[in-house]
Amino acid sequence: MPYILKHFRFFTYGCLIILASCTSKEDLSGLYVGCFENNIDSLKIDSKGRYERIIYDNDKRMIFSNKSTYQIEHGHITFDEFLLNENDLSSSLKYDSEDLLIASLPYTRTFSGITIISNDDLGYFYFKK
């Protein structure tokens, strides 16, 4: 019995790796919403390597908006000109090009959909709608 379970476990892990590695720009394209408490973060990804991002505070005032490009490589999506959201963005502050950086965020693909991981330790993710 343990022999069968061991092989089943390897088969399951293999399937998950294959699912994660077969993600294309078409698969990633769509609208993602961040799970942050202090703001509403939306990320729209298209299949041509571009993204648009809008962040609102909880009173629905826009905090930040930008458009830029992204690449996919080795289970990560690398965003150019990306403002990291650690749940600390505020409408009382101004964000400009000096606050932007290149961010390489891992993503997972499961049977329930694609999730982009912003900070796994703090539980910050973008879920595809």
Short mmCIF file of C-alpha atoms in Angstrom, two decimals:
data_model
loop_
_atom_site.label_atom_id
_atom_site.label_comp_id
_atom_site.label_asym_id
_atom_site.label_seq_id
_atom_site.Cartn_x
_atom_site.Cartn_y
_atom_site.Cartn_z
CA MET A 1 0.00 0.00 0.00
CA PRO A 2 2.73 2.60 0.82
CA TYR A 3 4.28 1.81 -2.57
CA ILE A 4 1.07 2.84 -4.35
CA LEU A 5 0.72 6.01 -2.27
CA LYS A 6 4.32 6.97 -2.98
CA HIS A 7 3.79 6.64 -6.74
CA PHE A 8 0.47 8.49 -6.56
CA ARG A 9 2.19 11.35 -4.72
CA PHE A 10 4.89 11.60 -7.42
CA PHE A 11 2.22 11.51 -10.12
CA THR A 12 0.29 14.32 -8.39
CA TYR A 13 3.42 16.49 -8.02
CA GLY A 14 4.30 15.82 -11.64
CA CYS A 15 0.86 16.95 -12.80
CA LEU A 16 1.13 20.16 -10.75
CA ILE A 17 4.55 20.93 -12.21
CA ILE A 18 3.26 20.36 -15.72
CA LEU A 19 0.25 22.60 -15.08
CA ALA A 20 2.46 25.39 -13.73
CA SER A 21 4.99 25.15 -16.54
CA CYS A 22 2.44 25.24 -19.37
CA THR A 23 1.12 28.71 -18.62
CA SER A 24 1.16 31.11 -21.56
CA LYS A 25 0.38 34.81 -21.86
CA GLU A 26 -3.09 33.84 -23.06
CA ASP A 27 -3.63 31.74 -19.93
CA LEU A 28 -2.41 34.55 -17.66
CA SER A 29 -4.46 37.28 -19.34
CA GLY A 30 -7.45 38.56 -17.43
CA LEU A 31 -8.42 40.62 -14.41
CA TYR A 32 -6.79 39.94 -11.04
CA VAL A 33 -7.81 41.40 -7.70
CA GLY A 34 -5.40 41.68 -4.78
CA CYS A 35 -6.36 40.47 -1.30
CA PHE A 36 -5.30 43.52 0.70
CA GLU A 37 -7.15 45.00 3.68
CA ASN A 38 -6.17 48.66 3.35
CA ASN A 39 -6.71 49.11 -0.39
CA ILE A 40 -8.34 47.68 -3.51
CA ASP A 41 -5.72 46.57 -6.03
CA SER A 42 -6.75 45.51 -9.53
CA LEU A 43 -4.36 44.17 -12.15
CA LYS A 44 -5.48 43.70 -15.76
CA ILE A 45 -3.10 41.54 -17.82
CA ASP A 46 -3.43 41.20 -21.59
CA SER A 47 -2.04 38.50 -23.87
CA LYS A 48 0.33 40.91 -25.67
CA GLY A 49 2.70 41.43 -22.74
CA ARG A 50 1.06 44.53 -21.26
CA TYR A 51 -0.67 45.19 -17.98
CA GLU A 52 -2.73 47.96 -16.39
CA ARG A 53 -2.97 48.48 -12.68
CA ILE A 54 -5.28 50.66 -10.58
CA ILE A 55 -5.20 50.88 -6.79
CA TYR A 56 -7.94 52.52 -4.71
CA ASP A 57 -8.17 53.14 -1.00
CA ASN A 58 -11.13 51.68 0.88
CA ASP A 59 -13.06 54.94 0.35
CA LYS A 60 -12.72 54.33 -3.42
CA ARG A 61 -10.27 57.19 -4.01
CA MET A 62 -7.63 56.33 -6.59
CA ILE A 63 -4.17 55.97 -5.05
CA PHE A 64 -2.19 54.87 -8.08
CA SER A 65 -2.57 53.93 -11.73
CA ASN A 66 -0.09 52.81 -14.38
CA LYS A 67 0.40 50.77 -17.54
CA SER A 68 3.52 48.85 -18.46
CA THR A 69 4.80 45.51 -19.75
CA TYR A 70 5.49 42.05 -18.37
CA GLN A 71 7.31 38.83 -19.27
CA ILE A 72 6.77 35.20 -18.23
CA GLU A 73 9.72 33.01 -17.28
CA HIS A 74 10.29 29.97 -15.07
CA GLY A 75 7.03 30.14 -13.12
CA HIS A 76 7.33 33.90 -12.52
CA ILE A 77 5.67 36.89 -14.10
CA THR A 78 8.08 39.83 -14.23
CA PHE A 79 6.37 43.22 -14.21
CA ASP A 80 8.22 46.30 -15.45
CA GLU A 81 7.48 49.57 -13.60
CA PHE A 82 5.60 47.89 -10.76
CA LEU A 83 4.62 49.46 -7.42
CA LEU A 84 4.89 46.87 -4.67
CA ASN A 85 1.81 46.73 -2.48
CA GLU A 86 2.57 45.59 1.06
CA ASN A 87 -0.88 46.73 2.23
CA ASP A 88 0.63 50.08 3.24
CA LEU A 89 -0.29 52.32 0.30
CA SER A 90 -2.18 55.47 1.21
CA SER A 91 -4.13 58.13 -0.67
CA SER A 92 -2.29 60.76 1.41
CA LEU A 93 0.97 59.90 -0.40
CA LYS A 94 1.95 60.47 -4.02
CA TYR A 95 3.60 57.68 -6.00
CA ASP A 96 5.68 58.34 -9.11
CA SER A 97 8.28 56.68 -11.33
CA GLU A 98 10.87 56.67 -8.53
CA ASP A 99 8.64 54.27 -6.56
CA LEU A 100 8.41 51.76 -9.42
CA LEU A 101 10.65 48.76 -9.87
CA ILE A 102 10.95 45.50 -11.74
CA ALA A 103 9.06 42.87 -9.74
CA SER A 104 9.28 39.14 -10.42
CA LEU A 105 6.30 37.47 -8.76
CA PRO A 106 5.71 33.72 -8.74
CA TYR A 107 2.36 32.38 -9.86
CA THR A 108 0.59 29.12 -9.30
CA ARG A 109 -1.88 27.36 -11.51
CA THR A 110 -4.30 24.94 -9.93
CA PHE A 111 -7.60 23.47 -10.97
CA SER A 112 -9.35 26.48 -9.41
CA GLY A 113 -7.36 29.03 -11.44
CA ILE A 114 -4.22 31.16 -11.48
CA THR A 115 -2.92 33.03 -8.44
CA ILE A 116 -0.08 35.57 -8.51
CA ILE A 117 1.84 35.63 -5.23
CA SER A 118 2.87 39.09 -4.04
CA ASN A 119 4.05 38.09 -0.54
CA ASP A 120 3.42 34.52 0.54
CA ASP A 121 4.53 35.12 4.15
CA LEU A 122 2.02 37.95 4.65
CA GLY A 123 -0.71 36.29 2.58
CA TYR A 124 -0.81 38.88 -0.23
CA PHE A 125 -2.04 37.38 -3.49
CA TYR A 126 -3.75 38.40 -6.73
CA PHE A 127 -6.64 36.12 -7.65
CA LYS A 128 -7.91 35.85 -11.20
CA LYS A 129 -11.56 36.83 -11.58
#
